[in-house]
mmCIF file with all atom_site columns, C-alpha atoms in Angstrom:
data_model
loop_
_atom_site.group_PDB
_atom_site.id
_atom_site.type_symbol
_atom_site.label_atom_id
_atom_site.label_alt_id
_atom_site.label_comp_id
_atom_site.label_asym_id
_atom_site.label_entity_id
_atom_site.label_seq_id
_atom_site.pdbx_PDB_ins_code
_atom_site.Cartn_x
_atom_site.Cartn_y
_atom_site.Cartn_z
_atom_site.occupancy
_atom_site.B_iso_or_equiv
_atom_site.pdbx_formal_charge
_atom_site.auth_seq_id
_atom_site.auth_comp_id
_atom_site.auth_asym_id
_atom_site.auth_atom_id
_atom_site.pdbx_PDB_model_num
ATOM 1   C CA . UNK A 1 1   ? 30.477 -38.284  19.441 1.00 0.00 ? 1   UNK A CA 1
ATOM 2   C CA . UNK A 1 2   ? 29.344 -38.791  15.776 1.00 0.00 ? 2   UNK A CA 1
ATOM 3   C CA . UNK A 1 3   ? 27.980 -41.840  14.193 1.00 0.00 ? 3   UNK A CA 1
ATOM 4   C CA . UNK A 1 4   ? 30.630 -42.075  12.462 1.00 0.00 ? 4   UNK A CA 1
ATOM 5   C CA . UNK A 1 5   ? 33.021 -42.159  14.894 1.00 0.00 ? 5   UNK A CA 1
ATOM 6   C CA . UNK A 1 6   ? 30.979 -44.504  16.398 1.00 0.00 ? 6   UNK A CA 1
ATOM 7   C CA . UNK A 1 7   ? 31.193 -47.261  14.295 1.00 0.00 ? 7   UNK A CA 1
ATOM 8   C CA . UNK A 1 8   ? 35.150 -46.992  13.844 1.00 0.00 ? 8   UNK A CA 1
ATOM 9   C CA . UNK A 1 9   ? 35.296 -47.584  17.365 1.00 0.00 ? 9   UNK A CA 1
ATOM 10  C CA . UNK A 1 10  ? 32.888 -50.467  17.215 1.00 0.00 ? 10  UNK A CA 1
ATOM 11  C CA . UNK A 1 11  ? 34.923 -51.935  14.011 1.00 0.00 ? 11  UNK A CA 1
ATOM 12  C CA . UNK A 1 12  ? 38.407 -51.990  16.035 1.00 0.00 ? 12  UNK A CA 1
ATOM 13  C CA . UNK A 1 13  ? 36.490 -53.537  19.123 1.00 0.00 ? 13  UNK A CA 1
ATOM 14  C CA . UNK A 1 14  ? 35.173 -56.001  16.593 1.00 0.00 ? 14  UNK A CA 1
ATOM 15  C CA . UNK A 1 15  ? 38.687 -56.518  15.232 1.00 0.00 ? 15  UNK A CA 1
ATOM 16  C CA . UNK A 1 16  ? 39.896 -56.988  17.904 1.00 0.00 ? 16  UNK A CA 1
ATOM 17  C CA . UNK A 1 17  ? 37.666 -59.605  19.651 1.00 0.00 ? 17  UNK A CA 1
ATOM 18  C CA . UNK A 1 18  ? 38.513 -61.625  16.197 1.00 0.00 ? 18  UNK A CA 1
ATOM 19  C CA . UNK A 1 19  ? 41.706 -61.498  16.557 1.00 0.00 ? 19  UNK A CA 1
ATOM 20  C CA . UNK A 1 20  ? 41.932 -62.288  20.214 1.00 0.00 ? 20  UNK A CA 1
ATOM 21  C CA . UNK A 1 21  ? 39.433 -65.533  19.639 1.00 0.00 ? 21  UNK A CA 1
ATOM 22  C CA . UNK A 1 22  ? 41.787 -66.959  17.107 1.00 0.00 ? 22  UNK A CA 1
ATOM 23  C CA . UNK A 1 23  ? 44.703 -66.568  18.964 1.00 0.00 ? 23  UNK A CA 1
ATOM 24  C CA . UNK A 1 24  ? 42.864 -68.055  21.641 1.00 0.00 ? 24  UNK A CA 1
ATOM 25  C CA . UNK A 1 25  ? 41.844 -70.886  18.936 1.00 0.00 ? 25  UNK A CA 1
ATOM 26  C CA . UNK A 1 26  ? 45.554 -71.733  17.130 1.00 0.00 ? 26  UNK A CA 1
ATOM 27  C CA . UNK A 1 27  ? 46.959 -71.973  20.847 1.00 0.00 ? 27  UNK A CA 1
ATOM 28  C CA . UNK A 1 28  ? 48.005 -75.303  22.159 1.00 0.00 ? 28  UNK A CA 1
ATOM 29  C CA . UNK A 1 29  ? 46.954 -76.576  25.697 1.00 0.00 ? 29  UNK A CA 1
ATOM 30  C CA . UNK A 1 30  ? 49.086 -77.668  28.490 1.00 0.00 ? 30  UNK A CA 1
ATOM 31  C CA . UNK A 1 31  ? 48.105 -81.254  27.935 1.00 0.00 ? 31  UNK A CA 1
ATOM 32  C CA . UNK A 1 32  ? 48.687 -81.148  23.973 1.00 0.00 ? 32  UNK A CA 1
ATOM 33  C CA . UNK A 1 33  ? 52.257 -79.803  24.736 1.00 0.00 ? 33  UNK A CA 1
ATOM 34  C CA . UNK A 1 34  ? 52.900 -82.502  27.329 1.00 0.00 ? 34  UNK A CA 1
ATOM 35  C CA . UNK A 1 35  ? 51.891 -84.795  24.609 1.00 0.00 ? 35  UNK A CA 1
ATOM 36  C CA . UNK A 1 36  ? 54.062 -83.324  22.082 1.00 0.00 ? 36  UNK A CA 1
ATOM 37  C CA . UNK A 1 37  ? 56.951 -83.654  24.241 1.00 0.00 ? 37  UNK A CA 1
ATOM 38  C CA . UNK A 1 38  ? 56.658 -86.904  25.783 1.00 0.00 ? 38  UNK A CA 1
ATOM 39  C CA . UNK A 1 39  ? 56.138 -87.962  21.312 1.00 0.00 ? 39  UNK A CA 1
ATOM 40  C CA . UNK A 1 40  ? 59.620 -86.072  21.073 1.00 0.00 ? 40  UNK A CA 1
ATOM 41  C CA . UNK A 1 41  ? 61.138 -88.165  23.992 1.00 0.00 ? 41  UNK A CA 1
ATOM 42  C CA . UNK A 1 42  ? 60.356 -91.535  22.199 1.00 0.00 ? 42  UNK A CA 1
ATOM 43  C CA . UNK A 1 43  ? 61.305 -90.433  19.288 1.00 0.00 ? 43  UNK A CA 1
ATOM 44  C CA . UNK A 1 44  ? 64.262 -89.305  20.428 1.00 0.00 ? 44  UNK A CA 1
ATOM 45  C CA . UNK A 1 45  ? 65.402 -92.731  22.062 1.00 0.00 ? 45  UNK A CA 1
ATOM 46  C CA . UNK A 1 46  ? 64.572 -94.151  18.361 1.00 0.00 ? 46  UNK A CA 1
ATOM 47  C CA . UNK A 1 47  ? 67.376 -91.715  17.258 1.00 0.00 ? 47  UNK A CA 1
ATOM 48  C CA . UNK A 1 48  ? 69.812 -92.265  19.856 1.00 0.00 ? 48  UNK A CA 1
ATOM 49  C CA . UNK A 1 49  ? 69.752 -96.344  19.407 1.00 0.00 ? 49  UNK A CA 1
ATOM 50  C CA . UNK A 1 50  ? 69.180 -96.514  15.335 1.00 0.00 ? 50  UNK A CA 1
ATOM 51  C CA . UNK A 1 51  ? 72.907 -96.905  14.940 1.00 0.00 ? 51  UNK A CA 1
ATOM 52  C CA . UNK A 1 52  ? 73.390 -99.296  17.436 1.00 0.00 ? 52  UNK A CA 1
ATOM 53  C CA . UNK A 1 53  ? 70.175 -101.387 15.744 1.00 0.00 ? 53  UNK A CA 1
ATOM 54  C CA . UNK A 1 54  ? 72.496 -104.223 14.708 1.00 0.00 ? 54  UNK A CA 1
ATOM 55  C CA . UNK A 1 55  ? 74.344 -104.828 17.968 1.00 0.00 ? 55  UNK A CA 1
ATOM 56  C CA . UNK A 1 56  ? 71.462 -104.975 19.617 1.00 0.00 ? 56  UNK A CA 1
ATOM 57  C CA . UNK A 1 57  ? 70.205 -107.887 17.878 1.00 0.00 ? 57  UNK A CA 1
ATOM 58  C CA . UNK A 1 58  ? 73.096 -109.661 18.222 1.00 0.00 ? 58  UNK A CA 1
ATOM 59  C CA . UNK A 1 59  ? 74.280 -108.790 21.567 1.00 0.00 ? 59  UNK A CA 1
ATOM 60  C CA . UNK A 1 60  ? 71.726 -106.388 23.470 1.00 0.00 ? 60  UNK A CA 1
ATOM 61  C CA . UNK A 1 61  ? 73.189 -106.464 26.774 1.00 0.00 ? 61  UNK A CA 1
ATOM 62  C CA . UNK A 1 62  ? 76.504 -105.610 25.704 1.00 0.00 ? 62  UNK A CA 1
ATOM 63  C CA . UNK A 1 63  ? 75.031 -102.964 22.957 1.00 0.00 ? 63  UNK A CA 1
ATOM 64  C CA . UNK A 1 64  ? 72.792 -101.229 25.685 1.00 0.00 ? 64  UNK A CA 1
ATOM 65  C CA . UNK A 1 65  ? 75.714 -101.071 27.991 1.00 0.00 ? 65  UNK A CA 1
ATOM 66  C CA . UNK A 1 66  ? 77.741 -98.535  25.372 1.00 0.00 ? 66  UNK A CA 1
ATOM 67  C CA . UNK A 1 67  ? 75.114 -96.350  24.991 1.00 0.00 ? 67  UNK A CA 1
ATOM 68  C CA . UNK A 1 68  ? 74.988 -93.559  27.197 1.00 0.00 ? 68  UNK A CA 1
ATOM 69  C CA . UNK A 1 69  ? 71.493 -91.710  27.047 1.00 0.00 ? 69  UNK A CA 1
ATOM 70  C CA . UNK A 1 70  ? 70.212 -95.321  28.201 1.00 0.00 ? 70  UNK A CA 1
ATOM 71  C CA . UNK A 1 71  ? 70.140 -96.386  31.997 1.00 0.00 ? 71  UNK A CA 1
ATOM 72  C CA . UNK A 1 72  ? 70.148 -99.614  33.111 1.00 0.00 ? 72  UNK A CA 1
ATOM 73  C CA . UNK A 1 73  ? 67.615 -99.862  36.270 1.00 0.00 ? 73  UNK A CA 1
ATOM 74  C CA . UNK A 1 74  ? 67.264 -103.726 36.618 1.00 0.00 ? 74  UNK A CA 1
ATOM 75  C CA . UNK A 1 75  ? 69.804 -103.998 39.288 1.00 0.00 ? 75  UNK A CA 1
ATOM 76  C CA . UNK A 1 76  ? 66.914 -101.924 41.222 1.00 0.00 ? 76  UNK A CA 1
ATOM 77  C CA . UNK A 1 77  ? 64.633 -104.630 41.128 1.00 0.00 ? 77  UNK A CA 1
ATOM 78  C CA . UNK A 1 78  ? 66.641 -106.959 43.702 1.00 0.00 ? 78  UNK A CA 1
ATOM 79  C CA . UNK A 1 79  ? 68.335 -104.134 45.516 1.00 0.00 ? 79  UNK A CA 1
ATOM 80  C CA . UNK A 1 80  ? 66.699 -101.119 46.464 1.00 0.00 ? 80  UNK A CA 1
ATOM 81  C CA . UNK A 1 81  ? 69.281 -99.044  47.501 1.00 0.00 ? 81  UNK A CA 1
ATOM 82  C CA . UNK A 1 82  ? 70.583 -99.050  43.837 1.00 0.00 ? 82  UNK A CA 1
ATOM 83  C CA . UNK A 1 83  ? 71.799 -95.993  42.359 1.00 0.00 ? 83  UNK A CA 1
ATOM 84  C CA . UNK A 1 84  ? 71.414 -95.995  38.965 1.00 0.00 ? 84  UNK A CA 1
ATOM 85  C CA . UNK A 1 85  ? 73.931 -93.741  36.542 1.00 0.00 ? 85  UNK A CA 1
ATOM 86  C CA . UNK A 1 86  ? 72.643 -91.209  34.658 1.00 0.00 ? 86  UNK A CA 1
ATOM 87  C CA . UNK A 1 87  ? 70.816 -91.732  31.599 1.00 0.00 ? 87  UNK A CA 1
ATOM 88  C CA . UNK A 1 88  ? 67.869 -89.966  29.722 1.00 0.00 ? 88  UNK A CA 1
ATOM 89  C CA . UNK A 1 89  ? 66.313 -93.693  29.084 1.00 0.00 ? 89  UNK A CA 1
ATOM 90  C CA . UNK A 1 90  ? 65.469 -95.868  31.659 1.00 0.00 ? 90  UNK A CA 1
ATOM 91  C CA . UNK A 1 91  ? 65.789 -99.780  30.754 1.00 0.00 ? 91  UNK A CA 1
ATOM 92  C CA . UNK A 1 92  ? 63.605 -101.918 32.337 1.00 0.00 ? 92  UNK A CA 1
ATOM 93  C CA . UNK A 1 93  ? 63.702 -105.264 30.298 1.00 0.00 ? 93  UNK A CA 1
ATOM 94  C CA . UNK A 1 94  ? 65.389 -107.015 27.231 1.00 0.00 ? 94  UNK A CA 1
ATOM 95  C CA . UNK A 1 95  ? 63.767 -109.960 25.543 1.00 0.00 ? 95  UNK A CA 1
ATOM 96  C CA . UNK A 1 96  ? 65.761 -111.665 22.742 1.00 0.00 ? 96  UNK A CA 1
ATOM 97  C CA . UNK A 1 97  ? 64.219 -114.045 19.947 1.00 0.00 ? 97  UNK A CA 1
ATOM 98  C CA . UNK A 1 98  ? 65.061 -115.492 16.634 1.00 0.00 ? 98  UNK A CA 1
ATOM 99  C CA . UNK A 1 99  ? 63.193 -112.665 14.876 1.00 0.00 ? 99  UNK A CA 1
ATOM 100 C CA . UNK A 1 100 ? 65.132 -110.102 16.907 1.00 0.00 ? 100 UNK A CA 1
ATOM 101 C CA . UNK A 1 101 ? 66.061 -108.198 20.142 1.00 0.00 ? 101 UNK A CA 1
ATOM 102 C CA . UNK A 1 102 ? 62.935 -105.565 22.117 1.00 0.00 ? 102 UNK A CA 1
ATOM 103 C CA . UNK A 1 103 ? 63.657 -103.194 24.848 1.00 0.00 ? 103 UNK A CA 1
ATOM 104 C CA . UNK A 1 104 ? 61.290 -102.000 27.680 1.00 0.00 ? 104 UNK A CA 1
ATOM 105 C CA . UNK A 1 105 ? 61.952 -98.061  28.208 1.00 0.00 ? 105 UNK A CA 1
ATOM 106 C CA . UNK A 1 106 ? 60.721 -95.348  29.962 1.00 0.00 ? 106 UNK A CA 1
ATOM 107 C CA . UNK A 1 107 ? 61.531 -91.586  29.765 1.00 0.00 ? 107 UNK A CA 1
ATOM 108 C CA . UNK A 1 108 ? 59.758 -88.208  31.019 1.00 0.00 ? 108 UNK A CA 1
ATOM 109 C CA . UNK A 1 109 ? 59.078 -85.138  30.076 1.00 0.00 ? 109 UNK A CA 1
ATOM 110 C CA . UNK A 1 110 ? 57.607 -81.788  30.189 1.00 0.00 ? 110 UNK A CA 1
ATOM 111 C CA . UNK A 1 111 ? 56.084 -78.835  29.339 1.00 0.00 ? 111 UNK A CA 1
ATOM 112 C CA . UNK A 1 112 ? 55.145 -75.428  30.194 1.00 0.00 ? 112 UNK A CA 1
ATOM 113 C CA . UNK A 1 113 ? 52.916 -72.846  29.752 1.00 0.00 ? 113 UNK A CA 1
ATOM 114 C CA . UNK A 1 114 ? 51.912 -68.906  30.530 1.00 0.00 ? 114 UNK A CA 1
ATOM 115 C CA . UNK A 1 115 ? 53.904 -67.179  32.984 1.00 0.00 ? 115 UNK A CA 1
ATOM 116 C CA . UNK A 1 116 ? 53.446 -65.207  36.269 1.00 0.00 ? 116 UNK A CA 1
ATOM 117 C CA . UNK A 1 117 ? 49.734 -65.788  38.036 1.00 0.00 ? 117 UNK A CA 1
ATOM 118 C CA . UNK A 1 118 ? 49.276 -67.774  34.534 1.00 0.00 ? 118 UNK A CA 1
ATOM 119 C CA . UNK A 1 119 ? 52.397 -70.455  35.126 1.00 0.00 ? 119 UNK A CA 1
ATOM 120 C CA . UNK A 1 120 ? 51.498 -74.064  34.305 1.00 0.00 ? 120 UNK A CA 1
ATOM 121 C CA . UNK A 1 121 ? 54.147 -76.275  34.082 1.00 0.00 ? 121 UNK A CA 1
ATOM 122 C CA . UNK A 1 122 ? 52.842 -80.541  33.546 1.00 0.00 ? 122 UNK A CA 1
ATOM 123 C CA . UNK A 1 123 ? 55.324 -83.592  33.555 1.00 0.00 ? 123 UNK A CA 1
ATOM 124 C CA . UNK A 1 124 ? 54.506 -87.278  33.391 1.00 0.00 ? 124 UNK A CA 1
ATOM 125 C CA . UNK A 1 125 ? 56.494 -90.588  32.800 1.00 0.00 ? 125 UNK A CA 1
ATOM 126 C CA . UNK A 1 126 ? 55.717 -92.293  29.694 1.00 0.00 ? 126 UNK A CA 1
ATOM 127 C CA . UNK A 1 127 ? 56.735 -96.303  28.491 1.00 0.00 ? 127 UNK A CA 1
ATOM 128 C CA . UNK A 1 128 ? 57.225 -97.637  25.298 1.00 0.00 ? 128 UNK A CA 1
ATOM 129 C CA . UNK A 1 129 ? 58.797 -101.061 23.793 1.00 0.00 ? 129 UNK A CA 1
ATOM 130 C CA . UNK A 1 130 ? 61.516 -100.414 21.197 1.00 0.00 ? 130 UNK A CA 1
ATOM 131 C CA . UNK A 1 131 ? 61.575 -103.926 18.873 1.00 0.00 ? 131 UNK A CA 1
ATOM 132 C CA . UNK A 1 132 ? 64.362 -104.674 16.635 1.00 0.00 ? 132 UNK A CA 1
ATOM 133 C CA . UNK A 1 133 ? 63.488 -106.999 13.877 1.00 0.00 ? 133 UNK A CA 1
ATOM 134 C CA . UNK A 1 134 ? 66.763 -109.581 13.109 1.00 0.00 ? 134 UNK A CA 1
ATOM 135 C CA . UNK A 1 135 ? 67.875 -108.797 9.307  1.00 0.00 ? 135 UNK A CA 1
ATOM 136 C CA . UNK A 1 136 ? 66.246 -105.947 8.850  1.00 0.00 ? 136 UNK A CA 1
ATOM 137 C CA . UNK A 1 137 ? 66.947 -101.941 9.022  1.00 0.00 ? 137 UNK A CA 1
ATOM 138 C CA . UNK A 1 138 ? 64.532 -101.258 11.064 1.00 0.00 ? 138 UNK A CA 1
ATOM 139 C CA . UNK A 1 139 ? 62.776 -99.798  14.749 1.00 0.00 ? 139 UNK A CA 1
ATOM 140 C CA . UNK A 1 140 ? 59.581 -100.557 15.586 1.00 0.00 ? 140 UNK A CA 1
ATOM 141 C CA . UNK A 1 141 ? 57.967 -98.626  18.243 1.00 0.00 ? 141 UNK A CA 1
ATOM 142 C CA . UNK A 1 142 ? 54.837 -100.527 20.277 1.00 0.00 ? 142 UNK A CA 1
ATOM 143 C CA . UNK A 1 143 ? 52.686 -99.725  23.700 1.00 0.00 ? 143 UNK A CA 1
ATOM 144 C CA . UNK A 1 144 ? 54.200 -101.863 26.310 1.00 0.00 ? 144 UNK A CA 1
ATOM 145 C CA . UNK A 1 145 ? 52.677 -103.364 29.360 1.00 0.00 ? 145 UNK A CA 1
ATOM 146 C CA . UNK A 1 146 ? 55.835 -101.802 30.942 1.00 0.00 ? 146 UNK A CA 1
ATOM 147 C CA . UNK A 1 147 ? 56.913 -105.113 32.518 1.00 0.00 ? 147 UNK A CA 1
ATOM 148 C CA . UNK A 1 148 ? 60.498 -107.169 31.830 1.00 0.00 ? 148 UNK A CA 1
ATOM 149 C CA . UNK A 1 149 ? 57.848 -110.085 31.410 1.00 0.00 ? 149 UNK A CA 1
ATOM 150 C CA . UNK A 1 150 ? 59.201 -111.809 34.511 1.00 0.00 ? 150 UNK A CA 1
ATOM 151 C CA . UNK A 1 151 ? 56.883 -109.984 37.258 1.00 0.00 ? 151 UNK A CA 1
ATOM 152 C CA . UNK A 1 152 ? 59.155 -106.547 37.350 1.00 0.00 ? 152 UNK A CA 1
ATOM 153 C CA . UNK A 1 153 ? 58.290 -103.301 36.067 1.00 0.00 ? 153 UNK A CA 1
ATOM 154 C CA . UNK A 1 154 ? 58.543 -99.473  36.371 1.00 0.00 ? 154 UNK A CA 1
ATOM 155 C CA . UNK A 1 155 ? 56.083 -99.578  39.400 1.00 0.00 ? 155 UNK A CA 1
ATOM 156 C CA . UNK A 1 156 ? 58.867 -101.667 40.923 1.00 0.00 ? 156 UNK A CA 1
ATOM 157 C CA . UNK A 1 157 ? 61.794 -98.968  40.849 1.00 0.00 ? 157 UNK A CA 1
ATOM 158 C CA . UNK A 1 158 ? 59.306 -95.922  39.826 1.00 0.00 ? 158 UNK A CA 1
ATOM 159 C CA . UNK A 1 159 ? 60.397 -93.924  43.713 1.00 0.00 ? 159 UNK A CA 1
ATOM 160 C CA . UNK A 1 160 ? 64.335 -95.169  42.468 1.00 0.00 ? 160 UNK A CA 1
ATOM 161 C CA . UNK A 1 161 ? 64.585 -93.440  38.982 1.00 0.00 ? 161 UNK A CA 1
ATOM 162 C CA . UNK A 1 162 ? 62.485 -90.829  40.845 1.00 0.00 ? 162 UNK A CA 1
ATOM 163 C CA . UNK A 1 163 ? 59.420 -91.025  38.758 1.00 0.00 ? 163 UNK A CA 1
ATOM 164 C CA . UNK A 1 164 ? 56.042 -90.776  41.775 1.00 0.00 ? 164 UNK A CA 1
ATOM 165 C CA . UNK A 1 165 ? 56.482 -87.516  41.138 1.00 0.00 ? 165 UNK A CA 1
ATOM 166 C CA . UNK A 1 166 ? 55.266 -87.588  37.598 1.00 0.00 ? 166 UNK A CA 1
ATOM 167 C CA . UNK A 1 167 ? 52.191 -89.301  38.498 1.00 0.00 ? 167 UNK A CA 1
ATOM 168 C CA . UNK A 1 168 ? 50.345 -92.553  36.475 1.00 0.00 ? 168 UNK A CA 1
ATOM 169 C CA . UNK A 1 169 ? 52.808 -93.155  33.828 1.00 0.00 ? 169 UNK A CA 1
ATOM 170 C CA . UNK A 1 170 ? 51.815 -92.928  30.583 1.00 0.00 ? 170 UNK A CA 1
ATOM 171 C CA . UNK A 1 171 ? 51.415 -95.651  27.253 1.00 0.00 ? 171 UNK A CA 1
ATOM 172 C CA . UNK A 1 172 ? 52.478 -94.019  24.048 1.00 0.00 ? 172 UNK A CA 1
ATOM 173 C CA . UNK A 1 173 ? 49.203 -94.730  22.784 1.00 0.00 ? 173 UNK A CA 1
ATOM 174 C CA . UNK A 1 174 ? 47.346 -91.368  22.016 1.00 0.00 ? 174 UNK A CA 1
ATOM 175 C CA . UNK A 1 175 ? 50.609 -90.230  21.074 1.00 0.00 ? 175 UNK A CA 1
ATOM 176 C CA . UNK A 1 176 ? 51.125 -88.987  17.931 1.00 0.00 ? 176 UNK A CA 1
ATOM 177 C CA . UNK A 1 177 ? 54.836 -90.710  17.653 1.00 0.00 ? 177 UNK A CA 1
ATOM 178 C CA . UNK A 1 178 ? 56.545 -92.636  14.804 1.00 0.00 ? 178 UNK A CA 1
ATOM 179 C CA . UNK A 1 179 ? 55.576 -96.236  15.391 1.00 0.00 ? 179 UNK A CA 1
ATOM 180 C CA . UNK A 1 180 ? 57.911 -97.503  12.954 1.00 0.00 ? 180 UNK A CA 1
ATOM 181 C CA . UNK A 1 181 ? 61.635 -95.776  11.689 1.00 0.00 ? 181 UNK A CA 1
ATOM 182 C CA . UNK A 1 182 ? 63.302 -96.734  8.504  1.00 0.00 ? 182 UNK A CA 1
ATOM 183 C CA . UNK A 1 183 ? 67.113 -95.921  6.757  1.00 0.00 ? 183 UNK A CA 1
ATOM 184 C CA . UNK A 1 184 ? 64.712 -93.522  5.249  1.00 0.00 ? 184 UNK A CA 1
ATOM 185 C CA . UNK A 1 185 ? 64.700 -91.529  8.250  1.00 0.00 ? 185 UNK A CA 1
ATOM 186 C CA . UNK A 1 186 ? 68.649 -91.735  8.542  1.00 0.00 ? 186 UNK A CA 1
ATOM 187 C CA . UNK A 1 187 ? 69.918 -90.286  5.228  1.00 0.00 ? 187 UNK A CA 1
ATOM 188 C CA . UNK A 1 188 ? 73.517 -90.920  5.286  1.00 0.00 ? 188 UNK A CA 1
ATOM 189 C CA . UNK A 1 189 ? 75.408 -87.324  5.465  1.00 0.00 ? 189 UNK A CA 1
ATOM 190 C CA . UNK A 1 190 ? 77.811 -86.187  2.360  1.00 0.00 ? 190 UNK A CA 1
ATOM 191 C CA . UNK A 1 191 ? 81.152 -86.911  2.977  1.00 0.00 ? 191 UNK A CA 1
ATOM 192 C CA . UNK A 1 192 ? 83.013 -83.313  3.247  1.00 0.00 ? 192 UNK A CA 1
ATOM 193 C CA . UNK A 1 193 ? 86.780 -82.656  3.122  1.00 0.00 ? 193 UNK A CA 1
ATOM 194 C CA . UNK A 1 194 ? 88.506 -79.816  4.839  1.00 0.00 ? 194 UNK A CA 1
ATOM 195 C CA . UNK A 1 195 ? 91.065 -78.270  2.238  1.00 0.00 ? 195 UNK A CA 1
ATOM 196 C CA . UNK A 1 196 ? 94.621 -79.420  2.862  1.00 0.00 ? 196 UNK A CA 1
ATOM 197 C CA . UNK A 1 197 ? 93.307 -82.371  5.012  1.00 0.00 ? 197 UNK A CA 1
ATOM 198 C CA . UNK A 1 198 ? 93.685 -85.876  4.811  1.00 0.00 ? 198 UNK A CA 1
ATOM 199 C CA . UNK A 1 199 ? 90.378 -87.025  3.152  1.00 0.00 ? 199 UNK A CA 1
ATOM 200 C CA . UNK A 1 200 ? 88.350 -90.159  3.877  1.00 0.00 ? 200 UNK A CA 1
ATOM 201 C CA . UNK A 1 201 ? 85.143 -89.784  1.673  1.00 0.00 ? 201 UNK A CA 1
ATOM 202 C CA . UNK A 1 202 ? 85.216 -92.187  -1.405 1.00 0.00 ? 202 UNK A CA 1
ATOM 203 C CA . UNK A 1 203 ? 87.531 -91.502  -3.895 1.00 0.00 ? 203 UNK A CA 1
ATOM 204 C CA . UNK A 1 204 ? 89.405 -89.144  -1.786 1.00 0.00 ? 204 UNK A CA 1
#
């Protein structure tokens, strides 16, 4: 073989290699994925319970109870053999103030990875304190001791809501989630009328 053909040969094998190390480089790991997905689960209860912000302050039990991606699990804590509905968030505490309303949550989710021999599929449980400030547009997002504050907790119904098998739950800090949501991050939508329907946007 000539020298020539030598070093095209070398050059693609070269290329190659490159190309496989930064694919290797750019792709994420199981456990940044997890991450990314347990972020997009809080995040996701901020969305679900923005428009129901106001309520809450005013009447949280009552507010909680009409949304229906949230779970109520404290009935759990006295009786065991509770069932709880269906619900994506699991409510484990209310507190109520003057400056506002804060509810204990915890969600899961999950992640995989590969496929075949290479499989890897990760879930884990993850807590978080939603806090709704009275007056004020407004979700703040904080770490949680994942507690009601009256000695019960997510260790306490955990096997009920079916979470041992996600392992330790997890704080949302090392997250990288949105500690704090705004109006800003709820643009109101343009009003839209169908032709030759009866229009409700502002000035018809």
């Amino acid at each position: 073989m000539h020298g020539g053909a030598h070093r095209i040969i070398g050059s693609v094998a070269i290329g190659l290699s490159a190309l496989l190390a930064a694919g290797c480089g750019v792709m994420p790991s199981p456990e940044s994925k997890l991450e990314d997905s347990l972020a997009r689960m809080v995040e996701g209860a901020q969305d679900s319970l923005w428009p129901y912000r106001a309520d809450i302050v005013s009447d949280p039990e009552a507010a909680v109870a009409r949304v229906g991606s949230v779970s109520d699990v404290r009935p759990a804590y006295v009786d065991p053999a509770f069932v709880p509905a269906g619900g994506t968030y699991k409510l484990l505490g209310v507190t109520t103030s003057a400056e506002g309303a804060s509810l204990i949550l915890a969600t899961s989710g999950g992640s995989e990875t590969g496929g075949g021999l290479f499989y890897d599929y990760r879930s884990a449980a993850v807590y978080f304190e939603l806090r709704f400030p009275s007056g004020e547009r407004r979700i703040d997002t904080l770490a949680s001791d994942c507690t009601d504050g009256q000695g019960h907790g997510l260790a306490d119904v955990a096997e009920v809501i079916d979470y041992t098998r996600h392992g330790e739950p997890r704080s949302i800090d090392g997250l990288d989630v949105r500690r704090t949501v705004t109006a800003e991050d709820y643009p109101t939508m343009p009003c839209q009328c169908s032709s030759g329907g009866t229009c409700g946007c502002p000035g018809g």
